[in-house]
PDB file of C-alpha atoms in Angstrom:
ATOM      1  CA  UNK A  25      87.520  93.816 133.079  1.00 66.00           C
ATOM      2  CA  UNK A  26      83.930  94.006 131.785  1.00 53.00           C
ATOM      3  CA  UNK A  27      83.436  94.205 128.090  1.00 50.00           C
ATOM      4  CA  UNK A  28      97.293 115.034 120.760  1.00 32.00           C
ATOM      5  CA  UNK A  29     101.154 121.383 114.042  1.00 31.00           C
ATOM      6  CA  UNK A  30     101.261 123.256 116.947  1.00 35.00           C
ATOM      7  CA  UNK A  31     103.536 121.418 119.712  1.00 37.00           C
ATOM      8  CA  UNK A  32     101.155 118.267 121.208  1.00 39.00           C
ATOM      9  CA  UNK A  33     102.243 117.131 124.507  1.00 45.00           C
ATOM     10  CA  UNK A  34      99.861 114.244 124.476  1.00 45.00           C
ATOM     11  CA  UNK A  35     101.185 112.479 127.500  1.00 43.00           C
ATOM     12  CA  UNK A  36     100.455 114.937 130.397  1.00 41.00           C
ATOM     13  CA  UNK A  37      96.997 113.847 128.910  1.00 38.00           C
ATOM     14  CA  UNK A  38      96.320 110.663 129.724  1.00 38.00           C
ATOM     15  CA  UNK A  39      97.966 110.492 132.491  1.00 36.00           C
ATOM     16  CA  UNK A  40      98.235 112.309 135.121  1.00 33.00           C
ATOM     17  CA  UNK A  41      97.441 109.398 137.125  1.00 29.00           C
ATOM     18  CA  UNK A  42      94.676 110.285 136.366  1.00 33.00           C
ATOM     19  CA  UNK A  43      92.181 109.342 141.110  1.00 30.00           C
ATOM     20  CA  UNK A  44      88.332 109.090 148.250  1.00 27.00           C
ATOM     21  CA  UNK A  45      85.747 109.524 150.485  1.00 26.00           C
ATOM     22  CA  UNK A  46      82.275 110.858 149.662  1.00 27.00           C
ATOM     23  CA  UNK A  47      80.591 113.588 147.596  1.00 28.00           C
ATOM     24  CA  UNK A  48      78.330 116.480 148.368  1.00 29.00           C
ATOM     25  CA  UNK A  49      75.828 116.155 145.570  1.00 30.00           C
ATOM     26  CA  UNK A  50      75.669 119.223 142.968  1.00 38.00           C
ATOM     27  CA  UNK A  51      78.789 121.096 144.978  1.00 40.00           C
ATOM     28  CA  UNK A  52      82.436 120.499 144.594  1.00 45.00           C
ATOM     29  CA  UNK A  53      83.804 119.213 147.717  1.00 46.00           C
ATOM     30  CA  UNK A  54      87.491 119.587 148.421  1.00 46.00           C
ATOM     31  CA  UNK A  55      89.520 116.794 150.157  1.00 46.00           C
ATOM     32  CA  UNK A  56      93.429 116.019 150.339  1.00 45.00           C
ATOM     33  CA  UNK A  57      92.831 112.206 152.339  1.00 46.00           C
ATOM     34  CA  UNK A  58      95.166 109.343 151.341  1.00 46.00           C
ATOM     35  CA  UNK A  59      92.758 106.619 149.863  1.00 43.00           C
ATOM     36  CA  UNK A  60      94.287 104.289 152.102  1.00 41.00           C
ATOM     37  CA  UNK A  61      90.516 103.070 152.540  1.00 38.00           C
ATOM     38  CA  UNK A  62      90.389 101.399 148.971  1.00 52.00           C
ATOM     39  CA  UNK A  63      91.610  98.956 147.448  1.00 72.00           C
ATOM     40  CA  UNK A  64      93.546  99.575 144.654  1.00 89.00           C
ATOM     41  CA  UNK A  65      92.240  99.007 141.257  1.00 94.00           C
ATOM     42  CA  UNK A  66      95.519  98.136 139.829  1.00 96.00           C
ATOM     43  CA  UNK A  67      98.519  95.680 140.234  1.00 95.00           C
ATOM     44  CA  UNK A  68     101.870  95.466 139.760  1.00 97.00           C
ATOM     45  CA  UNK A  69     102.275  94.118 136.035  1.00 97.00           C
ATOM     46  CA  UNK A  70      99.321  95.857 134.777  1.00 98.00           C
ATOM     47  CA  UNK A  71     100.105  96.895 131.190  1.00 98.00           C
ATOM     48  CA  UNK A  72      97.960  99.220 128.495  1.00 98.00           C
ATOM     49  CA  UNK A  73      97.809  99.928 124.663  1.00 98.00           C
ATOM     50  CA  UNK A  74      96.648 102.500 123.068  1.00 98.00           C
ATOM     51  CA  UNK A  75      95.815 103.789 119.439  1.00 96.00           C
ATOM     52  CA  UNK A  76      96.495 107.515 119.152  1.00 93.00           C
ATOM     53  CA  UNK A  77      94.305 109.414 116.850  1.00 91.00           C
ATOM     54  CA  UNK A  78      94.638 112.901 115.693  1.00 84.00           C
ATOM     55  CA  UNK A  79      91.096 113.683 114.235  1.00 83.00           C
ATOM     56  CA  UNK A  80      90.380 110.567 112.545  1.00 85.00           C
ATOM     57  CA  UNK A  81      94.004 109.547 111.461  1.00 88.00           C
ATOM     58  CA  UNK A  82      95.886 107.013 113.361  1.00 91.00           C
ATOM     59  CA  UNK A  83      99.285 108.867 114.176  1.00 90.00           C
ATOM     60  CA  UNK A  84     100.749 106.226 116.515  1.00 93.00           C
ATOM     61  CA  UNK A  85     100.594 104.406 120.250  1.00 94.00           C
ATOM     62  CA  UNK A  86     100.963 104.869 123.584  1.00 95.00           C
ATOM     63  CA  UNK A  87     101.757 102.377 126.750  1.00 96.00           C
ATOM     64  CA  UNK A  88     100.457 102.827 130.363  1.00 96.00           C
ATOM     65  CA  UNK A  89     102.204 100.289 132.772  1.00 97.00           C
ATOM     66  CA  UNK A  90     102.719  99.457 136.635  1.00 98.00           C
ATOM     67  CA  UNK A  91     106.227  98.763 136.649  1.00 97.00           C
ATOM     68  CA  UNK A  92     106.627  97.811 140.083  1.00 97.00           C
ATOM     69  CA  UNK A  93     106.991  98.713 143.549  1.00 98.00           C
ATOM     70  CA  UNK A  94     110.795 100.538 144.341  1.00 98.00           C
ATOM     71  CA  UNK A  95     112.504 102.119 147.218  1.00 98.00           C
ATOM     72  CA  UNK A  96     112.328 105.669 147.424  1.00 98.00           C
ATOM     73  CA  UNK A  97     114.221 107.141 150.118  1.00 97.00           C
ATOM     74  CA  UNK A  98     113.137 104.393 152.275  1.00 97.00           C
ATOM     75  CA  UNK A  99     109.142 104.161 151.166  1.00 97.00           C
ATOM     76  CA  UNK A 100     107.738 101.842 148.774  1.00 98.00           C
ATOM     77  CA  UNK A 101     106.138 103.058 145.734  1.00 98.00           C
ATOM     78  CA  UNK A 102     104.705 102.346 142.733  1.00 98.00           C
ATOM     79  CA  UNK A 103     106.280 102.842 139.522  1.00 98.00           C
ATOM     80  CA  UNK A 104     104.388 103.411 136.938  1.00 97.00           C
ATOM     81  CA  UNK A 105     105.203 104.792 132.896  1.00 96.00           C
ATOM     82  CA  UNK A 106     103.417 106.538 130.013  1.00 93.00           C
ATOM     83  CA  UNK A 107     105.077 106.364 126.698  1.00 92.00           C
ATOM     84  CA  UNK A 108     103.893 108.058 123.303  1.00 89.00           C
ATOM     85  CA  UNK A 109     105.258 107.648 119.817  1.00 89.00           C
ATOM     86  CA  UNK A 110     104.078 109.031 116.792  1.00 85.00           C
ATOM     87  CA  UNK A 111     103.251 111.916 115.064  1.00 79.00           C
ATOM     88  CA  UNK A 112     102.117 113.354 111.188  1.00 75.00           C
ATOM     89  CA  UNK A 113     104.125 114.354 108.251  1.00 73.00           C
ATOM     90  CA  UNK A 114     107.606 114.611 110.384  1.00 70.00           C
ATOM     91  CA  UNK A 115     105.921 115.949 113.451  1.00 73.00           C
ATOM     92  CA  UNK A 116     107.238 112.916 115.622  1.00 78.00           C
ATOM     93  CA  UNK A 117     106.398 112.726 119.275  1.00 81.00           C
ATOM     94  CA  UNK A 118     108.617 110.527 121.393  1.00 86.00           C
ATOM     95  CA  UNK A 119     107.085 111.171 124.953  1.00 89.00           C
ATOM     96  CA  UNK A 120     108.036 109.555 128.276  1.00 92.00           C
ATOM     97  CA  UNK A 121     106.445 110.309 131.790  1.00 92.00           C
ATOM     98  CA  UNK A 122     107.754 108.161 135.292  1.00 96.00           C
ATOM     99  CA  UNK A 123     106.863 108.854 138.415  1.00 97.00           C
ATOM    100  CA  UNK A 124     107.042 106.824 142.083  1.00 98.00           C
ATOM    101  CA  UNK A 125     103.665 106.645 143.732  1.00 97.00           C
ATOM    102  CA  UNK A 126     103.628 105.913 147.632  1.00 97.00           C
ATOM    103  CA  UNK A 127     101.841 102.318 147.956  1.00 96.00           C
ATOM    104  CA  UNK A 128     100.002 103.419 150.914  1.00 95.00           C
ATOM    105  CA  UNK A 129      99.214 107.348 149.865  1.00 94.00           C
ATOM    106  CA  UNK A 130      99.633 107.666 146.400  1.00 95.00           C
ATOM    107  CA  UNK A 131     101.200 110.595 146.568  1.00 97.00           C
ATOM    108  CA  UNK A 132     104.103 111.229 144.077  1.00 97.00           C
ATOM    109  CA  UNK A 133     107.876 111.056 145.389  1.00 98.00           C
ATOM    110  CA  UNK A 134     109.137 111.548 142.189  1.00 98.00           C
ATOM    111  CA  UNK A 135     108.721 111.889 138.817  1.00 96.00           C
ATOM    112  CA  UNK A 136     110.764 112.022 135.154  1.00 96.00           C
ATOM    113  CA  UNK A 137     109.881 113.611 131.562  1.00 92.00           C
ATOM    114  CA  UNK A 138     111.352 113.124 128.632  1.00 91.00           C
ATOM    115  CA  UNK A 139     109.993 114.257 125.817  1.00 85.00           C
ATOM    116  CA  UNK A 140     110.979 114.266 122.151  1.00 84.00           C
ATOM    117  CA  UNK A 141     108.671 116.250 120.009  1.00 76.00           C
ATOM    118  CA  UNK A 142     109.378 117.540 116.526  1.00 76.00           C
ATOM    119  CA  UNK A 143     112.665 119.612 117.505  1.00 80.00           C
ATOM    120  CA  UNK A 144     111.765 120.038 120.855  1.00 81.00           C
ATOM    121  CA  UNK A 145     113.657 118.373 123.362  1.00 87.00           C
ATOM    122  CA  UNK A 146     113.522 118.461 127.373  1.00 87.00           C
ATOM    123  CA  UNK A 147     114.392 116.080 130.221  1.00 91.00           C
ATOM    124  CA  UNK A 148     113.140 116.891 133.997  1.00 94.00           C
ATOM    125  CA  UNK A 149     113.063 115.374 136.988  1.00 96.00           C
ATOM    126  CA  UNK A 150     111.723 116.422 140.450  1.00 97.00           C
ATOM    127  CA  UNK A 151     112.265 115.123 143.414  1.00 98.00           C
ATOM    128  CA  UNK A 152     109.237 115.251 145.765  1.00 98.00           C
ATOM    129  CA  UNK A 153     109.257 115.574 149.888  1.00 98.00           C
ATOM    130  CA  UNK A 154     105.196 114.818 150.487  1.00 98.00           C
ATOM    131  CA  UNK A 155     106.294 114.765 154.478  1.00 97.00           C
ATOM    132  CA  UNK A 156     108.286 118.002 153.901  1.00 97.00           C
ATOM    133  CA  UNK A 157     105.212 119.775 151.133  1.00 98.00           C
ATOM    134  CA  UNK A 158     108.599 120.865 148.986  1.00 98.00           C
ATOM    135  CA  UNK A 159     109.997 119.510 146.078  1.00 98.00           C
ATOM    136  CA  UNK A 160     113.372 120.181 143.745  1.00 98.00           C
ATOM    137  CA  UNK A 161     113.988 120.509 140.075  1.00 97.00           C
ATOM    138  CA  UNK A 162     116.988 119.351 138.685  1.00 96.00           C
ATOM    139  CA  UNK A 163     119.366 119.808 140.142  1.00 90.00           C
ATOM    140  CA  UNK A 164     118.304 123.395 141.992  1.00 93.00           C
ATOM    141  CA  UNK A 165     120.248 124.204 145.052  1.00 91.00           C
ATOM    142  CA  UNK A 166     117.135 125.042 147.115  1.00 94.00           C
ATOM    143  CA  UNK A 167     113.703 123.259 147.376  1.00 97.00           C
ATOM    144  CA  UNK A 168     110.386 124.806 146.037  1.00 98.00           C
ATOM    145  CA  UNK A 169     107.596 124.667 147.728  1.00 98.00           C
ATOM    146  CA  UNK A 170     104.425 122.078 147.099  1.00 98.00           C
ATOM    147  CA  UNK A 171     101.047 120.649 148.866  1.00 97.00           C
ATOM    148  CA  UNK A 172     100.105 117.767 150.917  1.00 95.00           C
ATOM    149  CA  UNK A 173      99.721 113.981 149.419  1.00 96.00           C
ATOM    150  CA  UNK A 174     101.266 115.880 145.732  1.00 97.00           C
ATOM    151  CA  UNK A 175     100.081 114.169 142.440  1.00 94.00           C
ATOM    152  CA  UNK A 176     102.011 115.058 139.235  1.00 91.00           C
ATOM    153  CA  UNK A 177     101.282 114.476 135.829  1.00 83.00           C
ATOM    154  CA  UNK A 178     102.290 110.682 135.404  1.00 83.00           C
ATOM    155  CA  UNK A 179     100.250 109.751 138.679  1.00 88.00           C
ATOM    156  CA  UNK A 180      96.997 111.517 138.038  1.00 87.00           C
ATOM    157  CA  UNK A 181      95.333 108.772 136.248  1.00 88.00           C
ATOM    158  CA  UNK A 182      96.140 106.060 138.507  1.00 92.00           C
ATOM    159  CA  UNK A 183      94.649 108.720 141.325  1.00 90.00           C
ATOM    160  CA  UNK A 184      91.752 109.004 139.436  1.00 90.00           C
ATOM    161  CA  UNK A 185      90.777 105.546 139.392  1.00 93.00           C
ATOM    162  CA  UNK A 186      90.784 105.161 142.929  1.00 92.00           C
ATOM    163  CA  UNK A 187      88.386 108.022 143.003  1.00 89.00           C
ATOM    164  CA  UNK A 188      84.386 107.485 142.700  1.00 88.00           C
ATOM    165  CA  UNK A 189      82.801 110.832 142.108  1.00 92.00           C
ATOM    166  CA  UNK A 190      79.235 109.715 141.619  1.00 94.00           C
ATOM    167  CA  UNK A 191      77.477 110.612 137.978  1.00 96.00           C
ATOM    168  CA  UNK A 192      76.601 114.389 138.041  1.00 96.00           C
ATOM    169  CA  UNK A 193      78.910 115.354 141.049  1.00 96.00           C
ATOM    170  CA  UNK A 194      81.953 117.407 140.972  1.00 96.00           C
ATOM    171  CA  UNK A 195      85.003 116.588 143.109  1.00 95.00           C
ATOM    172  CA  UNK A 196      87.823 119.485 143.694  1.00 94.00           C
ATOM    173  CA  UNK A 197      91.279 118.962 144.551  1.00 92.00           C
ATOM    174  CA  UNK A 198      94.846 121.161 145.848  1.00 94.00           C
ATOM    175  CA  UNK A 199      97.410 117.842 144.974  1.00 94.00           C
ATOM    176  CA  UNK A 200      99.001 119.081 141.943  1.00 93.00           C
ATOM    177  CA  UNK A 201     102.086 119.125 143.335  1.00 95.00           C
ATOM    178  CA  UNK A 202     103.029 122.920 142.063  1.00 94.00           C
ATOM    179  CA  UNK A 203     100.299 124.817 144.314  1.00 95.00           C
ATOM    180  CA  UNK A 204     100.273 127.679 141.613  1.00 92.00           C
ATOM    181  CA  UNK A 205      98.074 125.442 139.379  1.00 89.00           C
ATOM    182  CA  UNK A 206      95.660 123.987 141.689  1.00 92.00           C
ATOM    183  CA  UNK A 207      92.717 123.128 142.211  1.00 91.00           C
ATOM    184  CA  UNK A 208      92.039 120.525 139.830  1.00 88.00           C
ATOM    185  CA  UNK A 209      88.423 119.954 139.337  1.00 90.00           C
ATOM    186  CA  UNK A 210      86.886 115.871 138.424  1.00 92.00           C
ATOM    187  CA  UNK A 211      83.186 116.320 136.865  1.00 94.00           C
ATOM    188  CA  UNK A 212      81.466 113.036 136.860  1.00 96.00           C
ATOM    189  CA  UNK A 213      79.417 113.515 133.711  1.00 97.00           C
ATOM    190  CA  UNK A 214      77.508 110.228 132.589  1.00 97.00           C
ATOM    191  CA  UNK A 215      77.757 106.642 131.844  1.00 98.00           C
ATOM    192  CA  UNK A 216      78.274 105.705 128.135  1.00 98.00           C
ATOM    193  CA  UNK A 217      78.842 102.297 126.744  1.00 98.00           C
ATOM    194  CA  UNK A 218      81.742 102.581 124.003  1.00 97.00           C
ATOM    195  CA  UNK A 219      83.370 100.417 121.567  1.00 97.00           C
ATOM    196  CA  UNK A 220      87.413 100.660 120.942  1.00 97.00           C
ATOM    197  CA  UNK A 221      89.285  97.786 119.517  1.00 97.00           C
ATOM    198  CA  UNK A 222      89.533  96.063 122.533  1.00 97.00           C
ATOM    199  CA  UNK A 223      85.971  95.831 123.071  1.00 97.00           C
ATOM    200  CA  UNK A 224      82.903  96.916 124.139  1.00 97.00           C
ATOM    201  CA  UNK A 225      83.237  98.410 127.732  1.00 98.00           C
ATOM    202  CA  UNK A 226      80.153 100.195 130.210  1.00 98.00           C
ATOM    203  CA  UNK A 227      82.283 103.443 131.499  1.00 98.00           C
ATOM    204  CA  UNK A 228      81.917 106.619 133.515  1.00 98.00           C
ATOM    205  CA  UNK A 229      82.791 109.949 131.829  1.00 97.00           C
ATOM    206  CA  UNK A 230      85.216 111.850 133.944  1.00 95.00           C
ATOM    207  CA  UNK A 231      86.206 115.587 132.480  1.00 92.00           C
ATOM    208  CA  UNK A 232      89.747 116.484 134.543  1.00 88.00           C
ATOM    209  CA  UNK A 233      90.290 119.500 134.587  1.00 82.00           C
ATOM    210  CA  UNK A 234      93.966 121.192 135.710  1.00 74.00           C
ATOM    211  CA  UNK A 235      94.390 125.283 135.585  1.00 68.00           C
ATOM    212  CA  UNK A 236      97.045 125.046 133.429  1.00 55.00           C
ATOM    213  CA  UNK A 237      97.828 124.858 129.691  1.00 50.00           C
ATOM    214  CA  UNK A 238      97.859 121.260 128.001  1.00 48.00           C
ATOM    215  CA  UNK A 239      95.378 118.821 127.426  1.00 47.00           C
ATOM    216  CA  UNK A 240      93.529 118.926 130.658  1.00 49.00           C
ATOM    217  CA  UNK A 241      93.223 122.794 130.512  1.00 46.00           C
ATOM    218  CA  UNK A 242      89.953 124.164 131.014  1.00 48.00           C
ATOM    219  CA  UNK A 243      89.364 124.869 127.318  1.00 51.00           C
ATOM    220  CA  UNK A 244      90.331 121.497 126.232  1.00 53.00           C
ATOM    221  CA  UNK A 245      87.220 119.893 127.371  1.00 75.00           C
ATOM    222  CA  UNK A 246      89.106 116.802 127.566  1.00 87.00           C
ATOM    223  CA  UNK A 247      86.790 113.304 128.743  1.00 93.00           C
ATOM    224  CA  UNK A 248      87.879 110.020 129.887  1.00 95.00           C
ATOM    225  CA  UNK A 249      86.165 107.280 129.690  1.00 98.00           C
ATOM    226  CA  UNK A 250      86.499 105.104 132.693  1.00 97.00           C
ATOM    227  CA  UNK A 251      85.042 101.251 132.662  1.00 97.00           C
ATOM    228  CA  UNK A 252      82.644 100.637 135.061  1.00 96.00           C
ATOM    229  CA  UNK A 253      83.794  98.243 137.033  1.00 95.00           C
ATOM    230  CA  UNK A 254      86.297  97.322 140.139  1.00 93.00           C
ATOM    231  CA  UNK A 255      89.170  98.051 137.756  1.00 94.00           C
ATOM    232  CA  UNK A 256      88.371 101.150 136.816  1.00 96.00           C
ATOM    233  CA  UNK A 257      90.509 100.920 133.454  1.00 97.00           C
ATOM    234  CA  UNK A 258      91.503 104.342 131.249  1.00 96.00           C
ATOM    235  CA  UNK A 259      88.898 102.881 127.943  1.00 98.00           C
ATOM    236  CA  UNK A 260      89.249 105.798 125.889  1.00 96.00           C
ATOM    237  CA  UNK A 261      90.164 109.395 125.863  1.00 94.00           C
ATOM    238  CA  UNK A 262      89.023 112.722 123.778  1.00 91.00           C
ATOM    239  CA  UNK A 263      90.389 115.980 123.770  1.00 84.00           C
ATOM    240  CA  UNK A 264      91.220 119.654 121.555  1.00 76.00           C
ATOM    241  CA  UNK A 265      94.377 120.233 121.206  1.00 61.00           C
ATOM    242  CA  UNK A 266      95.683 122.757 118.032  1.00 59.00           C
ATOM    243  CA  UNK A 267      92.298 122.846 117.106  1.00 64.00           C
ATOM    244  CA  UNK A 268      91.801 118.857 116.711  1.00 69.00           C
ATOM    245  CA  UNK A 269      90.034 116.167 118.209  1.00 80.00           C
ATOM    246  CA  UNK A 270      92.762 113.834 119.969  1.00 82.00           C
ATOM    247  CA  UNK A 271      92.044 110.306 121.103  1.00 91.00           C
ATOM    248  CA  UNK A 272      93.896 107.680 122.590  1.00 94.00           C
ATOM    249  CA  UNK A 273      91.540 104.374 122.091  1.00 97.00           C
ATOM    250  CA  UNK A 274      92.347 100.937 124.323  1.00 98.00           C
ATOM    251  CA  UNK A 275      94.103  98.091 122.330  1.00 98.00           C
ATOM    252  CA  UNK A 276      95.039  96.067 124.877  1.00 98.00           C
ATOM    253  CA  UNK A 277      94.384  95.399 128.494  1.00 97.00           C
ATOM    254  CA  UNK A 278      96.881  92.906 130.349  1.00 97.00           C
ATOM    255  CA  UNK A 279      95.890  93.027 134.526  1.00 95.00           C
ATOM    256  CA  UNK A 280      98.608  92.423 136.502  1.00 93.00           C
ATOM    257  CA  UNK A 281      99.391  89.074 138.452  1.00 93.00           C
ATOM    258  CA  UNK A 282      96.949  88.471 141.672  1.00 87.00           C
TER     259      UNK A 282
END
């Protein structure tokens, strides 16, 4: 590669994912195509560390990391995992996101939370049908209904890195895979060289945004800060959250095996 007091679910932050055919210059265009077209920017094995900052502070790390490629109900898919810890003055966050990409789609199959913050505690897992546009909770009785090629929280950085949305453009799309909280909206915004401590990096500023509380909300004004390049790596991301500026700043970069 070239050179989150109030509860803070951090991890549906930077991930998501969060990733295509062309843009309409100054319009949103809307699109639900598999980017079967592209290659994909990451590989099995790919692992990433992060330095979590609340305002200035450090308050802990986070891992992004391409697992590997698993069955699921007969398809392969990607796993991939986002995993938080930290926190300030006994506000620990213990945060862990899965989820099963299709290999040739990307849509999301399934996908696991488990989160651990302060004394709030919740595990979920849905099951997702992208053939079927339903998915299940739990264990619910009856399926709910979703959208085509779905994308939850843990996929929707990987998604976004497979996605070009050229400086100044605006890219809209209905994947979330609850259709309640679409569309989610990718502003192109500018290039920016920035240094974090793994190095100096040329990126494209991407601003997510989901209709939905958390990180990506529309009031957040969250950025990420994608490196210009083939691998289109997750450099650095800012949000507020609770009133503070929340970062999570690149460490460490291992690319998978060719």
């Amino acid at each position: 590669m070239s050179r989150v007091p109030r509860r803070w679910s951090l991890a549906a932050a930077a991930l998501a994912a969060l990733g295509g055919p062309p843009a309409v210059v100054g319009a949103q265009q809307q699109t639900t195509e598999p980017p079967t077209t592209m290659a994909r920017p990451f590989r099995v094995g790919e692992q990433l560390r992060y330095q979590v900052r609340y305002g200035r502070i450090p308050v802990g790390h986070a891992t992004m990391s391409v697992v590997g490629v698993e069955d699921v109900r007969g398809r392969p898919s990607y796993h991939v995992t986002f995993a938080i810890d930290g926190g300030l003055s006994g506000l620990q966050v213990h945060d862990r996101y899965e989820s099963w990409l299709d290999t040739a789609t990307l849509a999301s199959r399934r996908h696991v939370q488990e989160i651990r913050e302060v004394r709030y505690r919740r595990s979920t897992r849905y099951e997702i049908y992208p053939e079927e546009q339903r998915y299940r909770e739990n264990d619910e009785d009856s399926l709910r209904t979703s959208v085509a090629l779905p994308l939850d929280e843990g996929s929707f950085v990987y998604f976004m890195r497979t996605v070009r949305v050229p400086v100044g453009q605006t890219r809209e799309f209905h994947q979330y895979f609850k259709p309640d909280r679409n569309p989610v909206v990718i502003r192109a915004l500018r290039r920016d060289t920035v240094e974090v401590p793994s190095g100096r990096y040329p990126t494209v500023v991407v601003r997510p945004q989901i209709p939905a509380r958390g990180i990506f909300a529309e009031g957040g004004e969250a950025e990420l800060w994608f490196s210009d390049d083939a691998e289109r790596v997750l450099v650095q991301l800012k949000t507020k959250f609770a009133g503070f500026s929340l970062s999570l700043l690149l460490v460490e970069f291992r690319p998978g095996p060719p």
